[in-house]
Amino acid sequence: MLFRRLLPLPALLAAAMPSHAGTLTIQVENVRASKGRVHVDVCPEGKFLKDGCPYSASAVARKGETAVVVSNVAPGRYAVQAYLDENSNDKLDFGMFGLPKEQFGFSRDPKGLRRPTFEETVFTATGAAQSITLHLHSAL
């Protein structure tokens, strides 16, 4: 009788456990210099183009292509925003007229030198190890 009462317990425990989080490797291409770091933020819709994205990472910049690995990304819909932090000040620097002085890019490589929408940049993280590619661009 006791066994019958405990039988649903594994199902209840499994439902209460969080979804599996995976590793996301972001291949950042068109890096113009081996200077500074390539920084990426992985953001849900409410944090896209804002501070406070839940997943961030950086790697030493390598001219051409730099791989940045972000750990423990929960399954869901996200957009990646990236930039080449050439002067290692942990922010994207802007020049005259508000244009970025450093290279920047987004997941799914939206066209044009404008602020993309979340839907233009969204991808689905599966909770398993996965890789995406994006390209950096210069505004100046």
Rosetta silent file (secondary structure, phi, psi, omega in degrees, C-alpha in Angstrom):
SEQUENCE: MLFRRLLPLPALLAAAMPSHAGTLTIQVENVRASKGRVHVDVCPEGKFLKDGCPYSASAVARKGETAVVVSNVAPGRYAVQAYLDENSNDKLDFGMFGLPKEQFGFSRDPKGLRRPTFEETVFTATGAAQSITLHLHSAL
SCORE:     score description
SCORE:     0.000 S_00000001
   1 L     0.000  -44.002  178.475    0.000    0.000    0.000 S_00000001
   2 H   -58.733  -40.139  179.717    2.806    2.427    0.872 S_00000001
   3 H   -60.542  -39.708 -179.917    4.408    1.767   -2.530 S_00000001
   4 H   -65.672  -34.366  178.946    1.210    2.764   -4.305 S_00000001
   5 H   -71.271  -32.798 -178.310    1.133    6.088   -2.463 S_00000001
   6 H   -85.122  -14.784 -176.213    4.759    6.827   -3.388 S_00000001
   7 L   -53.374  -43.660  179.775    4.458    5.821   -7.016 S_00000001
   8 L   -71.814  -13.571 -177.003    3.490    9.340   -8.260 S_00000001
   9 H   -54.035  -47.700  178.496    6.415   10.919   -6.354 S_00000001
  10 H   -58.314  -37.169  178.914    9.002   10.489   -9.183 S_00000001
  11 H   -67.047  -39.864  178.061    6.626   12.175  -11.597 S_00000001
  12 H   -65.748  -41.449  178.621    6.079   15.055   -9.183 S_00000001
  13 H   -64.199  -42.448 -179.944    9.822   15.486   -8.619 S_00000001
  14 H   -63.538  -38.642  179.733   10.538   15.485  -12.336 S_00000001
  15 H   -68.495  -30.070 -177.904    7.888   18.155  -12.919 S_00000001
  16 H   -82.697  -17.590 -177.959    9.347   20.343  -10.168 S_00000001
  17 L   -75.337  145.233  178.775   12.930   20.189  -11.459 S_00000001
  18 L   -69.041  156.490  177.491   14.130   23.030  -13.717 S_00000001
  19 L   -63.831  154.735 -179.860   14.670   22.426  -17.414 S_00000001
  20 L   -68.191  133.039  177.454   18.128   21.376  -18.509 S_00000001
  21 L   -99.730  142.404 -176.074   20.420   24.301  -19.320 S_00000001
  22 E  -119.438  178.042  178.253   22.924   23.984  -22.152 S_00000001
  23 E   -99.502  130.789  178.159   26.070   25.536  -23.519 S_00000001
  24 E  -111.922  119.414  175.423   25.751   28.037  -26.356 S_00000001
  25 E  -100.943  123.923 -179.427   28.809   28.645  -28.544 S_00000001
  26 E  -109.398  114.241  176.970   28.598   31.850  -30.548 S_00000001
  27 E   -86.459  108.652 -178.076   30.925   32.024  -33.545 S_00000001
  28 E   -98.544  114.605 -177.193   31.520   35.748  -34.058 S_00000001
  29 E  -105.193  165.418  179.963   32.863   36.426  -37.555 S_00000001
  30 E    68.438   33.052  176.651   34.303   39.524  -39.256 S_00000001
  31 E   -74.358  121.844 -170.315   36.269   40.579  -36.144 S_00000001
  32 L   -79.364  -16.539 -175.250   38.498   43.383  -37.420 S_00000001
  33 L  -152.899  154.196  172.270   41.351   43.135  -34.876 S_00000001
  34 L   -93.076   61.245 -176.067   43.052   40.935  -32.301 S_00000001
  35 L  -140.957  127.701  179.121   42.635   43.699  -29.746 S_00000001
  36 L    82.293 -149.478 -176.271   40.370   43.710  -26.694 S_00000001
  37 E  -133.847  151.331  170.256   37.529   41.246  -26.155 S_00000001
  38 E   -96.257  122.519 -178.256   34.424   40.117  -28.003 S_00000001
  39 E  -110.514  138.934  175.998   31.464   40.435  -25.631 S_00000001
  40 E  -130.231  146.596  171.273   28.049   38.779  -26.084 S_00000001
  41 E  -122.260  135.657  175.885   24.744   39.050  -24.226 S_00000001
  42 E  -110.005  115.381 -166.137   22.011   36.436  -24.606 S_00000001
  43 E  -125.148  136.538  168.309   18.712   38.196  -23.924 S_00000001
  44 L   -74.101  170.180 -173.732   15.032   37.328  -23.632 S_00000001
  45 H   -54.539  -41.986 -176.856   12.653   39.732  -25.335 S_00000001
  46 H   -67.958  -16.984 -178.915   12.164   41.985  -22.285 S_00000001
  47 H  -111.019   -3.249 -177.229   15.921   42.600  -21.938 S_00000001
  48 L   -62.081  131.652 -178.753   16.893   42.855  -25.625 S_00000001
  49 L    65.690   22.930  177.876   18.871   46.073  -26.334 S_00000001
  50 L  -132.346  171.153  173.828   18.886   46.828  -22.611 S_00000001
  51 L   -77.078  159.180  172.978   21.161   46.176  -19.660 S_00000001
  52 L    89.561   23.652  175.196   20.713   43.115  -17.487 S_00000001
  53 L   -62.948  141.999 -173.282   20.578   40.222  -19.933 S_00000001
  54 L   -71.920  -19.604 -178.296   20.693   36.982  -17.926 S_00000001
  55 E  -128.394  127.159  179.138   23.535   35.377  -19.892 S_00000001
  56 E  -143.952  153.446  175.085   26.794   37.102  -20.863 S_00000001
  57 E  -163.075  164.819  175.245   30.318   36.068  -21.761 S_00000001
  58 E  -147.711  163.003  178.699   33.417   37.359  -23.520 S_00000001
  59 E  -145.435  153.680  176.321   36.568   36.013  -25.117 S_00000001
  60 E   -57.764  130.464 -177.761   39.887   37.468  -26.213 S_00000001
  61 L   -66.861  135.241  173.555   39.373   38.946  -29.685 S_00000001
  62 L  -124.656  125.443 -178.658   40.943   37.073  -32.575 S_00000001
  63 L   -55.360  133.993 -179.181   41.021   38.756  -35.964 S_00000001
  64 E    99.154  -78.418 -177.700   38.609   37.050  -38.326 S_00000001
  65 E  -139.228  137.839  177.190   36.632   34.772  -35.998 S_00000001
  66 E  -131.094  130.059  175.936   36.242   34.531  -32.222 S_00000001
  67 E   -95.290  129.847  176.767   34.264   31.852  -30.393 S_00000001
  68 E  -119.066  127.158 -176.673   32.452   32.937  -27.239 S_00000001
  69 E  -106.743  127.110  178.227   30.986   30.238  -24.982 S_00000001
  70 E  -114.020  122.946 -176.233   27.974   30.977  -22.778 S_00000001
  71 E   -96.783  156.792  172.376   27.181   28.341  -20.136 S_00000001
  72 E    59.377   41.275  177.597   23.939   27.290  -18.465 S_00000001
  73 E   -83.771  118.214  179.869   21.535   28.823  -20.997 S_00000001
  74 L   -70.664  151.628  175.933   18.015   27.661  -20.169 S_00000001
  75 L   -57.580  143.251  178.622   15.734   26.594  -23.019 S_00000001
  76 E   158.206 -176.644  178.791   13.804   29.512  -24.491 S_00000001
  77 E   -98.777  126.524 -176.271   13.662   32.264  -27.098 S_00000001
  78 E  -139.925  164.685  168.991   16.600   34.671  -27.047 S_00000001
  79 E  -126.774  145.737  177.176   18.490   37.228  -29.132 S_00000001
  80 E  -105.181  132.433  170.894   22.256   37.727  -29.035 S_00000001
  81 E  -117.815  132.775 -174.195   23.792   41.193  -29.052 S_00000001
  82 E  -136.508  156.010  173.844   27.572   41.320  -29.478 S_00000001
  83 E  -155.690  157.016  175.222   30.360   43.849  -29.807 S_00000001
  84 E   -93.072  109.432 -179.053   34.129   44.092  -30.105 S_00000001
  85 E   -89.129   79.220 -173.344   35.330   45.879  -26.962 S_00000001
  86 L   -64.233  -32.089 -178.553   38.636   47.078  -28.427 S_00000001
  87 L  -100.392    8.614  174.888   39.560   49.278  -25.466 S_00000001
  88 L    52.631   42.498  177.446   38.384   46.744  -22.831 S_00000001
  89 L  -103.072   10.584  175.247   36.141   49.206  -20.984 S_00000001
  90 L    63.082   30.954  174.513   33.220   46.736  -20.826 S_00000001
  91 L  -156.136  157.808  174.303   30.844   48.807  -22.923 S_00000001
  92 L   -81.945  121.661 -177.286   30.053   49.602  -26.537 S_00000001
  93 L   -87.892  142.203 -179.666   31.473   53.046  -27.245 S_00000001
  94 E  -117.666  149.206  179.210   29.560   55.608  -29.287 S_00000001
  95 L  -109.975 -152.604  178.798   30.846   58.562  -31.291 S_00000001
  96 H   -59.478  147.095  177.911   29.304   61.585  -32.908 S_00000001
  97 H    63.867   13.711  176.556   25.642   61.353  -33.828 S_00000001
  98 H    76.176   14.909  179.387   25.258   58.316  -31.545 S_00000001
  99 L   -85.032  140.294  178.308   26.872   55.844  -33.932 S_00000001
 100 E   -62.548  135.172  175.949   28.853   52.949  -32.428 S_00000001
 101 L   -85.848  -23.573 -179.260   32.641   53.394  -32.672 S_00000001
 102 L  -105.274  158.521  179.649   33.232   49.671  -32.097 S_00000001
 103 L   -66.182  150.196  179.635   31.975   46.759  -34.172 S_00000001
 104 E  -146.739  163.503  177.660   28.632   45.224  -33.210 S_00000001
 105 E  -167.248  170.503 -176.689   26.305   42.469  -34.365 S_00000001
 106 E  -138.698  155.876  174.658   23.194   40.434  -33.618 S_00000001
 107 L   -59.104  147.642 -178.950   22.001   36.873  -33.954 S_00000001
 108 L    67.072    7.380  172.760   20.506   36.069  -37.373 S_00000001
 109 L    44.730   62.420  177.808   22.455   39.018  -38.882 S_00000001
 110 L   -61.679  149.330 -177.097   19.604   41.477  -39.542 S_00000001
 111 L   -81.432  149.862  174.615   20.220   43.810  -42.467 S_00000001
 112 L    93.249  156.514  177.903   20.920   47.519  -42.169 S_00000001
 113 L   -98.125   71.403 -179.432   22.678   49.747  -39.678 S_00000001
 114 L  -145.760  171.138  176.617   19.712   50.251  -37.388 S_00000001
 115 L   -74.530  116.206 -179.783   18.339   48.848  -34.149 S_00000001
 116 L   -76.615  163.617  173.992   16.827   45.480  -35.092 S_00000001
 117 L   -85.700  161.956  176.759   13.657   44.083  -33.569 S_00000001
 118 H   -59.332  -43.660 -177.736   13.679   41.063  -31.285 S_00000001
 119 H   -62.347  -29.214  177.617   11.795   39.033  -33.911 S_00000001
 120 H   -72.631  -20.749 -172.318   14.522   39.745  -36.488 S_00000001
 121 H  -116.768   -5.030 -171.691   17.187   38.361  -34.166 S_00000001
 122 L   -68.407  144.405  170.592   15.402   35.633  -32.159 S_00000001
 123 E  -141.246  164.988 -179.301   16.583   32.031  -31.991 S_00000001
 124 E  -107.253  120.738  173.100   15.499   29.114  -29.816 S_00000001
 125 E   -83.001  132.095 -173.665   17.895   27.701  -27.230 S_00000001
 126 L   -93.144  -15.052 -173.901   17.171   24.002  -26.840 S_00000001
 127 L    93.296   -9.743  174.889   18.872   23.318  -23.525 S_00000001
 128 L  -102.264  170.998  175.244   21.422   21.131  -25.299 S_00000001
 129 L   -64.202  131.755  177.539   24.845   22.196  -26.558 S_00000001
 130 E  -150.593  167.214 -177.013   24.391   24.290  -29.692 S_00000001
 131 E  -136.151  140.582  172.378   26.207   26.813  -31.847 S_00000001
 132 E  -130.733  161.825  179.782   25.137   29.913  -33.755 S_00000001
 133 E  -124.339  139.442  171.613   27.081   32.306  -35.991 S_00000001
 134 E  -140.050  163.429 -178.183   26.834   36.068  -36.296 S_00000001
 135 E  -118.888  138.091  175.195   28.871   38.758  -38.057 S_00000001
 136 L   -83.694  150.711  179.859   30.156   42.024  -36.637 S_00000001
 137 E  -133.198  159.719  177.063   29.612   45.266  -38.545 S_00000001
 138 L  -113.401  136.913  177.018   30.993   48.798  -38.368 S_00000001
 139 L   -87.261  -24.689 -177.397   28.818   51.897  -38.349 S_00000001
 140 L  -105.952    0.000    0.000   31.701   54.241  -39.171 S_00000001
